[in-house]
The first five atom37 places (N, CA, C, CB, O) and aatype in JSON, in Angstrom:
{
  "aatype": [12, 10, 3, 17, 5, 2, 13, 0, 19, 18, 2, 6, 3, 16, 19, 15, 1, 2, 16, 14, 15, 1, 15, 7, 19, 18, 9, 9, 17, 10, 11, 5, 16, 15, 7, 3, 17, 11, 4, 15, 18, 19, 7, 5, 15, 5, 3, 10, 11, 16, 1, 10, 10, 0, 8, 10, 15, 16, 3, 6, 14, 2, 16, 16, 10, 11, 2, 9, 9, 15, 1, 8, 16, 4, 7, 13, 15, 13, 0, 6, 19, 14, 5, 19, 15, 15, 10, 15, 18, 13, 6, 1, 5, 10, 18, 3, 11, 18, 11, 14, 6, 4, 2, 19, 19, 1, 14],
  "atom_mask": [
    [1, 1, 1, 1, 1],
    [1, 1, 1, 1, 1],
    [1, 1, 1, 1, 1],
    [1, 1, 1, 1, 1],
    [1, 1, 1, 1, 1],
    [1, 1, 1, 1, 1],
    [1, 1, 1, 1, 1],
    [1, 1, 1, 1, 1],
    [1, 1, 1, 1, 1],
    [1, 1, 1, 1, 1],
    [1, 1, 1, 1, 1],
    [1, 1, 1, 1, 1],
    [1, 1, 1, 1, 1],
    [1, 1, 1, 1, 1],
    [1, 1, 1, 1, 1],
    [1, 1, 1, 1, 1],
    [1, 1, 1, 1, 1],
    [1, 1, 1, 1, 1],
    [1, 1, 1, 1, 1],
    [1, 1, 1, 1, 1],
    [1, 1, 1, 1, 1],
    [1, 1, 1, 1, 1],
    [1, 1, 1, 1, 1],
    [1, 1, 1, 0, 1],
    [1, 1, 1, 1, 1],
    [1, 1, 1, 1, 1],
    [1, 1, 1, 1, 1],
    [1, 1, 1, 1, 1],
    [1, 1, 1, 1, 1],
    [1, 1, 1, 1, 1],
    [1, 1, 1, 1, 1],
    [1, 1, 1, 1, 1],
    [1, 1, 1, 1, 1],
    [1, 1, 1, 1, 1],
    [1, 1, 1, 0, 1],
    [1, 1, 1, 1, 1],
    [1, 1, 1, 1, 1],
    [1, 1, 1, 1, 1],
    [1, 1, 1, 1, 1],
    [1, 1, 1, 1, 1],
    [1, 1, 1, 1, 1],
    [1, 1, 1, 1, 1],
    [1, 1, 1, 0, 1],
    [1, 1, 1, 1, 1],
    [1, 1, 1, 1, 1],
    [1, 1, 1, 1, 1],
    [1, 1, 1, 1, 1],
    [1, 1, 1, 1, 1],
    [1, 1, 1, 1, 1],
    [1, 1, 1, 1, 1],
    [1, 1, 1, 1, 1],
    [1, 1, 1, 1, 1],
    [1, 1, 1, 1, 1],
    [1, 1, 1, 1, 1],
    [1, 1, 1, 1, 1],
    [1, 1, 1, 1, 1],
    [1, 1, 1, 1, 1],
    [1, 1, 1, 1, 1],
    [1, 1, 1, 1, 1],
    [1, 1, 1, 1, 1],
    [1, 1, 1, 1, 1],
    [1, 1, 1, 1, 1],
    [1, 1, 1, 1, 1],
    [1, 1, 1, 1, 1],
    [1, 1, 1, 1, 1],
    [1, 1, 1, 1, 1],
    [1, 1, 1, 1, 1],
    [1, 1, 1, 1, 1],
    [1, 1, 1, 1, 1],
    [1, 1, 1, 1, 1],
    [1, 1, 1, 1, 1],
    [1, 1, 1, 1, 1],
    [1, 1, 1, 1, 1],
    [1, 1, 1, 1, 1],
    [1, 1, 1, 0, 1],
    [1, 1, 1, 1, 1],
    [1, 1, 1, 1, 1],
    [1, 1, 1, 1, 1],
    [1, 1, 1, 1, 1],
    [1, 1, 1, 1, 1],
    [1, 1, 1, 1, 1],
    [1, 1, 1, 1, 1],
    [1, 1, 1, 1, 1],
    [1, 1, 1, 1, 1],
    [1, 1, 1, 1, 1],
    [1, 1, 1, 1, 1],
    [1, 1, 1, 1, 1],
    [1, 1, 1, 1, 1],
    [1, 1, 1, 1, 1],
    [1, 1, 1, 1, 1],
    [1, 1, 1, 1, 1],
    [1, 1, 1, 1, 1],
    [1, 1, 1, 1, 1],
    [1, 1, 1, 1, 1],
    [1, 1, 1, 1, 1],
    [1, 1, 1, 1, 1],
    [1, 1, 1, 1, 1],
    [1, 1, 1, 1, 1],
    [1, 1, 1, 1, 1],
    [1, 1, 1, 1, 1],
    [1, 1, 1, 1, 1],
    [1, 1, 1, 1, 1],
    [1, 1, 1, 1, 1],
    [1, 1, 1, 1, 1],
    [1, 1, 1, 1, 1],
    [1, 1, 1, 1, 1],
    [1, 1, 1, 1, 1]
  ],
  "atom_positions": [
    [[0.84, -1.18, 0.0], [0.0, 0.0, 0.0], [0.88, 1.24, 0.0], [-0.95, 0.0, 1.21], [1.86, 1.33, 0.74]],
    [[0.53, 2.2, -0.84], [1.31, 3.42, -0.93], [0.78, 4.47, 0.05], [1.28, 3.98, -2.37], [-0.42, 4.58, 0.27]],
    [[1.69, 5.22, 0.64], [1.34, 6.3, 1.56], [1.52, 7.62, 0.83], [2.22, 6.25, 2.87], [2.61, 8.19, 0.79]],
    [[0.41, 8.11, 0.23], [0.48, 9.33, -0.59], [0.63, 10.57, 0.29], [-0.78, 9.46, -1.45], [-0.05, 10.73, 1.3]],
    [[1.55, 11.43, -0.12], [1.76, 12.68, 0.57], [0.77, 13.71, 0.06], [3.21, 13.18, 0.39], [0.11, 13.51, -0.96]],
    [[0.66, 14.81, 0.77], [-0.33, 15.83, 0.42], [-0.19, 16.3, -1.02], [-0.2, 17.02, 1.36], [0.91, 16.48, -1.54]],
    [[-1.33, 16.49, -1.63], [-1.42, 17.05, -2.96], [-0.96, 18.51, -2.89], [-2.88, 16.93, -3.53], [-1.25, 19.21, -1.92]],
    [[-0.25, 18.97, -3.92], [0.2, 20.37, -3.96], [0.17, 20.88, -5.4], [1.63, 20.51, -3.37], [0.23, 20.1, -6.35]],
    [[0.08, 22.19, -5.54], [0.17, 22.81, -6.86], [1.56, 22.52, -7.4], [-0.12, 24.36, -6.8], [2.54, 22.57, -6.66]],
    [[1.64, 22.21, -8.68], [2.9, 21.79, -9.29], [3.68, 22.98, -9.83], [2.64, 20.79, -10.42], [3.38, 23.51, -10.9]],
    [[4.69, 23.39, -9.07], [5.63, 24.41, -9.51], [6.95, 24.19, -8.79], [5.07, 25.85, -9.24], [7.04, 23.39, -7.86]],
    [[7.98, 24.91, -9.22], [9.33, 24.69, -8.66], [9.37, 24.9, -7.16], [10.32, 25.62, -9.32], [10.02, 24.13, -6.45]],
    [[8.68, 25.91, -6.67], [8.71, 26.22, -5.24], [8.12, 25.09, -4.41], [7.96, 27.5, -4.97], [8.74, 24.65, -3.43]],
    [[6.93, 24.61, -4.77], [6.32, 23.56, -3.96], [7.07, 22.24, -4.07], [4.87, 23.35, -4.38], [7.16, 21.49, -3.09]],
    [[7.6, 21.94, -5.24], [8.41, 20.72, -5.37], [9.65, 20.83, -4.5], [8.8, 20.47, -6.86], [9.97, 19.9, -3.75]],
    [[10.35, 21.95, -4.59], [11.59, 22.13, -3.82], [11.35, 22.07, -2.31], [12.24, 23.47, -4.18], [12.15, 21.5, -1.57]],
    [[10.25, 22.64, -1.87], [9.97, 22.69, -0.43], [9.37, 21.4, 0.13], [9.04, 23.83, -0.14], [9.59, 21.08, 1.3]],
    [[8.63, 20.67, -0.68], [7.82, 19.56, -0.14], [8.2, 18.16, -0.6], [6.43, 19.79, -0.48], [7.58, 17.19, -0.16]],
    [[9.18, 18.05, -1.46], [9.48, 16.74, -2.03], [10.87, 16.26, -1.6], [9.4, 16.8, -3.56], [11.84, 17.0, -1.73]],
    [[10.96, 15.05, -1.1], [12.26, 14.53, -0.69], [13.08, 14.03, -1.88], [12.07, 13.39, 0.31], [12.55, 13.75, -2.95]],
    [[14.36, 13.94, -1.67], [15.27, 13.36, -2.68], [15.4, 11.87, -2.39], [16.68, 14.07, -2.65], [16.5, 11.35, -2.2]],
    [[14.26, 11.2, -2.37], [14.21, 9.76, -2.11], [13.43, 9.08, -3.23], [13.57, 9.45, -0.72], [12.79, 9.75, -4.05]],
    [[13.47, 7.78, -3.25], [12.8, 7.02, -4.32], [11.3, 6.95, -4.09], [13.38, 5.61, -4.43], [10.82, 6.93, -2.95]],
    [[10.57, 6.9, -5.21], [9.12, 6.78, -5.1], [8.44, 6.9, -6.45], [0.0, 0.0, 0.0], [9.08, 6.95, -7.49]],
    [[7.12, 6.96, -6.39], [6.28, 7.14, -7.57], [5.52, 8.45, -7.41], [5.31, 5.95, -7.77], [5.34, 8.94, -6.29]],
    [[5.07, 9.0, -8.54], [4.39, 10.28, -8.48], [3.32, 10.38, -9.56], [5.39, 11.43, -8.63], [3.34, 9.64, -10.55]],
    [[2.4, 11.29, -9.34], [1.35, 11.58, -10.3], [1.34, 13.08, -10.55], [-0.04, 11.08, -9.8], [1.43, 13.88, -9.61]],
    [[1.23, 13.46, -11.81], [1.02, 14.87, -12.17], [-0.44, 14.98, -12.62], [2.02, 15.35, -13.31], [-0.89, 14.27, -13.52]],
    [[-1.16, 15.89, -11.96], [-2.59, 16.07, -12.18], [-2.85, 17.35, -12.97], [-3.34, 16.11, -10.83], [-2.14, 18.34, -12.81]],
    [[-3.86, 17.32, -13.81], [-4.3, 18.47, -14.6], [-5.64, 18.94, -14.05], [-4.41, 18.12, -16.12], [-6.56, 18.14, -13.89]],
    [[-5.76, 20.24, -13.76], [-7.03, 20.78, -13.3], [-7.95, 20.99, -14.49], [-6.82, 22.1, -12.52], [-7.61, 21.73, -15.42]],
    [[-9.1, 20.35, -14.47], [-10.09, 20.45, -15.54], [-10.9, 21.74, -15.39], [-11.03, 19.22, -15.52], [-10.91, 22.34, -14.32]],
    [[-11.56, 22.16, -16.45], [-12.39, 23.36, -16.39], [-13.53, 23.19, -15.39], [-12.96, 23.69, -17.78], [-14.05, 24.18, -14.86]],
    [[-13.92, 21.96, -15.12], [-14.98, 21.67, -14.14], [-14.49, 21.86, -12.7], [-15.49, 20.24, -14.32], [-15.28, 21.9, -11.76]],
    [[-13.15, 21.96, -12.55], [-12.58, 22.05, -11.21], [-12.06, 20.71, -10.7], [0.0, 0.0, 0.0], [-11.34, 20.66, -9.71]],
    [[-12.42, 19.63, -11.39], [-11.92, 18.3, -11.02], [-10.47, 18.16, -11.48], [-12.8, 17.17, -11.65], [-10.0, 18.91, -12.33]],
    [[-9.78, 17.19, -10.9], [-8.39, 16.92, -11.27], [-8.32, 15.6, -12.01], [-7.48, 16.88, -10.01], [-8.95, 14.62, -11.61]],
    [[-7.55, 15.57, -13.1], [-7.38, 14.37, -13.92], [-5.9, 13.99, -13.94], [-7.91, 14.61, -15.38], [-5.03, 14.84, -14.1]],
    [[-5.63, 12.71, -13.77], [-4.26, 12.22, -13.84], [-3.75, 12.36, -15.28], [-4.16, 10.75, -13.36], [-4.33, 11.8, -16.21]],
    [[-2.66, 13.1, -15.45], [-2.08, 13.29, -16.77], [-0.8, 12.51, -16.98], [-1.81, 14.75, -17.01], [-0.43, 12.2, -18.12]],
    [[-0.1, 12.18, -15.89], [1.18, 11.49, -16.03], [1.49, 10.76, -14.74], [2.32, 12.49, -16.39], [1.23, 11.27, -13.65]],
    [[2.05, 9.56, -14.86], [2.57, 8.83, -13.71], [4.03, 8.52, -13.98], [1.75, 7.53, -13.43], [4.43, 8.3, -15.12]],
    [[4.82, 8.5, -12.92], [6.23, 8.2, -13.09], [6.84, 7.63, -11.82], [0.0, 0.0, 0.0], [6.2, 7.51, -10.78]],
    [[8.1, 7.29, -11.95], [8.88, 6.77, -10.83], [10.26, 7.4, -10.88], [8.97, 5.2, -10.87], [10.71, 7.85, -11.93]],
    [[10.92, 7.43, -9.74], [12.28, 7.96, -9.71], [12.99, 7.51, -8.45], [12.27, 9.49, -9.8], [12.37, 7.26, -7.41]],
    [[14.3, 7.42, -8.55], [15.1, 7.17, -7.36], [15.36, 8.48, -6.61], [16.43, 6.5, -7.73], [15.86, 8.46, -5.48]],
    [[15.03, 9.61, -7.24], [15.13, 10.93, -6.61], [13.92, 11.75, -7.04], [16.48, 11.65, -7.0], [13.94, 12.41, -8.08]],
    [[12.86, 11.7, -6.24], [11.6, 12.35, -6.59], [11.75, 13.84, -6.86], [10.6, 12.14, -5.5], [11.21, 14.36, -7.84]],
    [[12.48, 14.53, -6.0], [12.61, 15.98, -6.16], [13.27, 16.34, -7.5], [13.43, 16.57, -5.01], [12.76, 17.18, -8.23]],
    [[14.38, 15.7, -7.8], [15.09, 15.98, -9.05], [14.22, 15.67, -10.26], [16.39, 15.17, -9.12], [14.19, 16.44, -11.22]],
    [[13.5, 14.56, -10.22], [12.68, 14.16, -11.38], [11.5, 15.11, -11.57], [12.16, 12.73, -11.2], [11.21, 15.51, -12.7]],
    [[10.82, 15.47, -10.49], [9.68, 16.38, -10.62], [10.13, 17.77, -11.08], [8.94, 16.49, -9.28], [9.42, 18.42, -11.84]],
    [[11.3, 18.21, -10.65], [11.83, 19.49, -11.13], [12.2, 19.39, -12.61], [13.06, 19.91, -10.3], [12.03, 20.35, -13.36]],
    [[12.7, 18.24, -13.04], [13.1, 18.05, -14.44], [11.89, 18.18, -15.38], [13.77, 16.67, -14.63], [12.01, 18.72, -16.48]],
    [[10.73, 17.69, -14.94], [9.53, 17.83, -15.78], [9.15, 19.29, -15.99], [8.36, 17.07, -15.15], [8.52, 19.63, -16.99]],
    [[9.52, 20.16, -15.06], [9.2, 21.59, -15.17], [10.19, 22.34, -16.05], [9.16, 22.21, -13.79], [9.96, 23.5, -16.38]],
    [[11.26, 21.7, -16.4], [12.32, 22.31, -17.2], [11.9, 22.5, -18.66], [13.59, 21.46, -17.13], [11.06, 21.76, -19.17]],
    [[12.48, 23.48, -19.31], [12.23, 23.69, -20.74], [12.82, 22.54, -21.56], [12.82, 25.05, -21.2], [12.49, 22.39, -22.74]],
    [[13.68, 21.74, -20.95], [14.29, 20.6, -21.64], [13.44, 19.32, -21.56], [15.65, 20.33, -21.05], [13.86, 18.27, -22.05]],
    [[12.26, 19.39, -20.97], [11.39, 18.21, -20.86], [11.14, 17.63, -22.25], [10.03, 18.56, -20.16], [10.59, 18.33, -23.11]],
    [[11.53, 16.36, -22.5], [11.38, 15.78, -23.83], [9.95, 15.37, -24.2], [12.26, 14.58, -23.94], [9.63, 15.27, -25.38]],
    [[9.1, 15.14, -23.21], [7.72, 14.73, -23.47], [6.91, 15.99, -23.79], [7.11, 13.95, -22.24], [6.47, 16.7, -22.89]],
    [[6.72, 16.25, -25.08], [6.09, 17.51, -25.49], [4.62, 17.61, -25.04], [6.16, 17.65, -27.01], [4.15, 18.7, -24.76]],
    [[3.92, 16.5, -24.98], [2.54, 16.54, -24.52], [2.49, 16.98, -23.06], [1.87, 15.16, -24.68], [1.7, 17.86, -22.71]],
    [[3.33, 16.4, -22.24], [3.39, 16.78, -20.83], [3.88, 18.22, -20.68], [4.32, 15.83, -20.05], [3.32, 18.99, -19.9]],
    [[4.9, 18.58, -21.42], [5.46, 19.94, -21.37], [4.38, 20.98, -21.69], [6.64, 20.07, -22.36], [4.29, 22.0, -21.01]],
    [[3.58, 20.72, -22.72], [2.52, 21.66, -23.1], [1.44, 21.77, -22.03], [1.89, 21.23, -24.42], [0.96, 22.87, -21.74]],
    [[1.05, 20.66, -21.45], [0.04, 20.69, -20.39], [0.55, 21.47, -19.18], [-0.34, 19.26, -19.96], [-0.17, 22.32, -18.64]],
    [[1.78, 21.2, -18.77], [2.34, 21.88, -17.61], [2.45, 23.38, -17.85], [3.71, 21.3, -17.26], [2.18, 24.17, -16.95]],
    [[2.85, 23.78, -19.06], [3.07, 25.19, -19.34], [1.76, 25.97, -19.57], [3.96, 25.33, -20.55], [1.74, 27.19, -19.41]],
    [[0.69, 25.29, -19.93], [-0.54, 25.99, -20.3], [-1.69, 25.85, -19.3], [-1.01, 25.5, -21.62], [-2.69, 26.55, -19.42]],
    [[-1.55, 24.97, -18.34], [-2.65, 24.68, -17.43], [-2.18, 24.65, -15.98], [-3.31, 23.36, -17.79], [-0.99, 24.58, -15.69]],
    [[-3.14, 24.71, -15.08], [-2.85, 24.52, -13.67], [-2.69, 23.02, -13.42], [-3.98, 25.13, -12.76], [-3.55, 22.22, -13.77]],
    [[-1.58, 22.68, -12.82], [-1.31, 21.27, -12.53], [-1.01, 21.1, -11.04], [-0.12, 20.75, -13.38], [-0.68, 22.06, -10.35]],
    [[-1.14, 19.88, -10.58], [-0.81, 19.52, -9.22], [0.01, 18.25, -9.25], [0.0, 0.0, 0.0], [0.16, 17.61, -10.29]],
    [[0.54, 17.88, -8.09], [1.3, 16.63, -8.02], [1.12, 16.0, -6.66], [2.8, 16.88, -8.3], [0.79, 16.66, -5.67]],
    [[1.34, 14.72, -6.62], [1.37, 13.96, -5.38], [2.4, 12.85, -5.57], [-0.05, 13.37, -5.01], [2.72, 12.45, -6.69]],
    [[2.92, 12.38, -4.47], [3.93, 11.33, -4.54], [3.83, 10.4, -3.35], [5.34, 11.94, -4.62], [3.24, 10.73, -2.32]],
    [[4.41, 9.25, -3.51], [4.52, 8.27, -2.43], [5.93, 7.71, -2.45], [3.45, 7.13, -2.58], [6.42, 7.28, -3.49]],
    [[6.57, 7.73, -1.31], [7.91, 7.15, -1.23], [7.83, 5.63, -1.32], [8.62, 7.59, 0.09], [6.93, 5.0, -0.76]],
    [[8.79, 5.07, -2.04], [8.91, 3.61, -2.18], [10.37, 3.28, -1.88], [8.47, 3.11, -3.64], [11.22, 3.37, -2.76]],
    [[10.66, 2.9, -0.65], [12.05, 2.66, -0.26], [12.74, 1.55, -1.06], [12.11, 2.31, 1.19], [13.94, 1.63, -1.32]],
    [[11.98, 0.53, -1.45], [12.57, -0.56, -2.23], [12.57, -0.18, -3.71], [11.79, -1.89, -2.0], [11.54, -0.23, -4.37]],
    [[13.74, 0.18, -4.22], [13.86, 0.6, -5.61], [13.37, -0.49, -6.55], [15.33, 0.96, -5.93], [12.83, -0.2, -7.62]],
    [[13.53, -1.74, -6.17], [13.09, -2.84, -7.02], [11.57, -2.88, -7.19], [13.57, -4.16, -6.44], [11.08, -3.57, -8.08]],
    [[10.82, -2.16, -6.37], [9.36, -2.13, -6.45], [8.82, -0.95, -7.26], [8.77, -2.08, -5.06], [7.62, -0.88, -7.51]],
    [[9.68, -0.03, -7.67], [9.22, 1.18, -8.37], [8.43, 0.86, -9.64], [10.41, 2.05, -8.72], [7.35, 1.42, -9.85]],
    [[8.95, -0.01, -10.47], [8.28, -0.33, -11.73], [6.92, -0.95, -11.5], [9.15, -1.26, -12.57], [5.96, -0.66, -12.22]],
    [[6.82, -1.81, -10.51], [5.54, -2.44, -10.18], [4.49, -1.38, -9.84], [5.7, -3.42, -9.0], [3.39, -1.41, -10.39]],
    [[4.82, -0.45, -8.95], [3.86, 0.57, -8.54], [3.54, 1.54, -9.68], [4.41, 1.34, -7.35], [2.4, 1.98, -9.82]],
    [[4.53, 1.88, -10.49], [4.29, 2.76, -11.63], [3.3, 2.11, -12.61], [5.62, 3.1, -12.35], [2.37, 2.76, -13.09]],
    [[3.49, 0.82, -12.9], [2.56, 0.1, -13.79], [1.15, 0.06, -13.21], [3.07, -1.33, -14.05], [0.17, 0.21, -13.94]],
    [[1.05, -0.15, -11.91], [-0.26, -0.17, -11.26], [-0.98, 1.17, -11.44], [-0.12, -0.5, -9.75], [-2.17, 1.21, -11.73]],
    [[-0.24, 2.26, -11.26], [-0.83, 3.6, -11.44], [-1.23, 3.83, -12.89], [0.16, 4.69, -10.99], [-2.29, 4.38, -13.17]],
    [[-0.36, 3.41, -13.8], [-0.66, 3.57, -15.22], [-1.95, 2.81, -15.59], [0.53, 3.08, -16.08], [-2.83, 3.35, -16.26]],
    [[-2.04, 1.58, -15.16], [-3.21, 0.76, -15.48], [-4.49, 1.33, -14.86], [-2.99, -0.67, -15.0], [-5.57, 1.19, -15.43]],
    [[-4.37, 1.95, -13.7], [-5.53, 2.53, -13.03], [-6.0, 3.81, -13.72], [-5.2, 2.82, -11.58], [-7.2, 4.0, -13.92]],
    [[-5.06, 4.69, -14.09], [-5.43, 6.02, -14.58], [-5.34, 6.2, -16.1], [-4.57, 7.02, -13.94], [-5.99, 7.1, -16.64]],
    [[-4.57, 5.38, -16.79], [-4.36, 5.53, -18.23], [-4.04, 6.99, -18.61], [-5.62, 5.04, -19.01], [-4.75, 7.59, -19.41]],
    [[-2.99, 7.56, -18.04], [-2.69, 8.97, -18.25], [-2.31, 9.29, -19.7], [-1.57, 9.39, -17.32], [-1.56, 8.55, -20.34]],
    [[-2.83, 10.41, -20.19], [-2.64, 10.79, -21.58], [-1.2, 11.15, -21.93], [-3.53, 11.93, -21.91], [-0.81, 11.04, -23.09]],
    [[-0.41, 11.57, -20.96], [0.95, 12.02, -21.26], [2.0, 10.92, -21.19], [1.33, 13.12, -20.31], [3.14, 11.14, -21.6]],
    [[1.64, 9.76, -20.69], [2.57, 8.64, -20.7], [2.57, 8.07, -22.11], [2.19, 7.55, -19.63], [1.55, 7.58, -22.59]],
    [[3.71, 8.14, -22.78], [3.8, 7.73, -24.17], [3.69, 6.21, -24.33], [5.11, 8.22, -24.76], [3.07, 5.72, -25.27]],
    [[4.3, 5.48, -23.42], [4.25, 4.01, -23.45], [3.86, 3.48, -22.07], [5.6, 3.41, -23.9], [4.04, 4.16, -21.06]],
    [[3.33, 2.29, -22.05], [3.0, 1.66, -20.76], [4.3, 1.31, -20.05], [2.1, 0.38, -20.96], [5.17, 0.65, -20.63]],
    [[4.42, 1.74, -18.8], [5.67, 1.41, -18.05], [5.83, -0.08, -17.85], [5.67, 2.11, -16.69], [6.81, -0.52, -17.25]]
  ]
}
């Protein structure tokens, strides 16, 4: 079972202040015009803070994700996964649950 940390608006400041440099999985959420939040991307990293900051960079290679982040209000949440060998399992579970539009391939 994953222990999800508080949801936060997705920007450099909140990532830097609230995200550990530890391994885990994360979700990037898109705020819909209805006010609801939709999962747009799921990922994993051995360093959550560095990876979430990288998605905010102009060098982000995933153009669909880059466009959503730059044009819309987004949020993020994460769960630490101490066992690095379990990261792929949890990422696939999230992908299968949410079918996020910005994930180019199934993890």
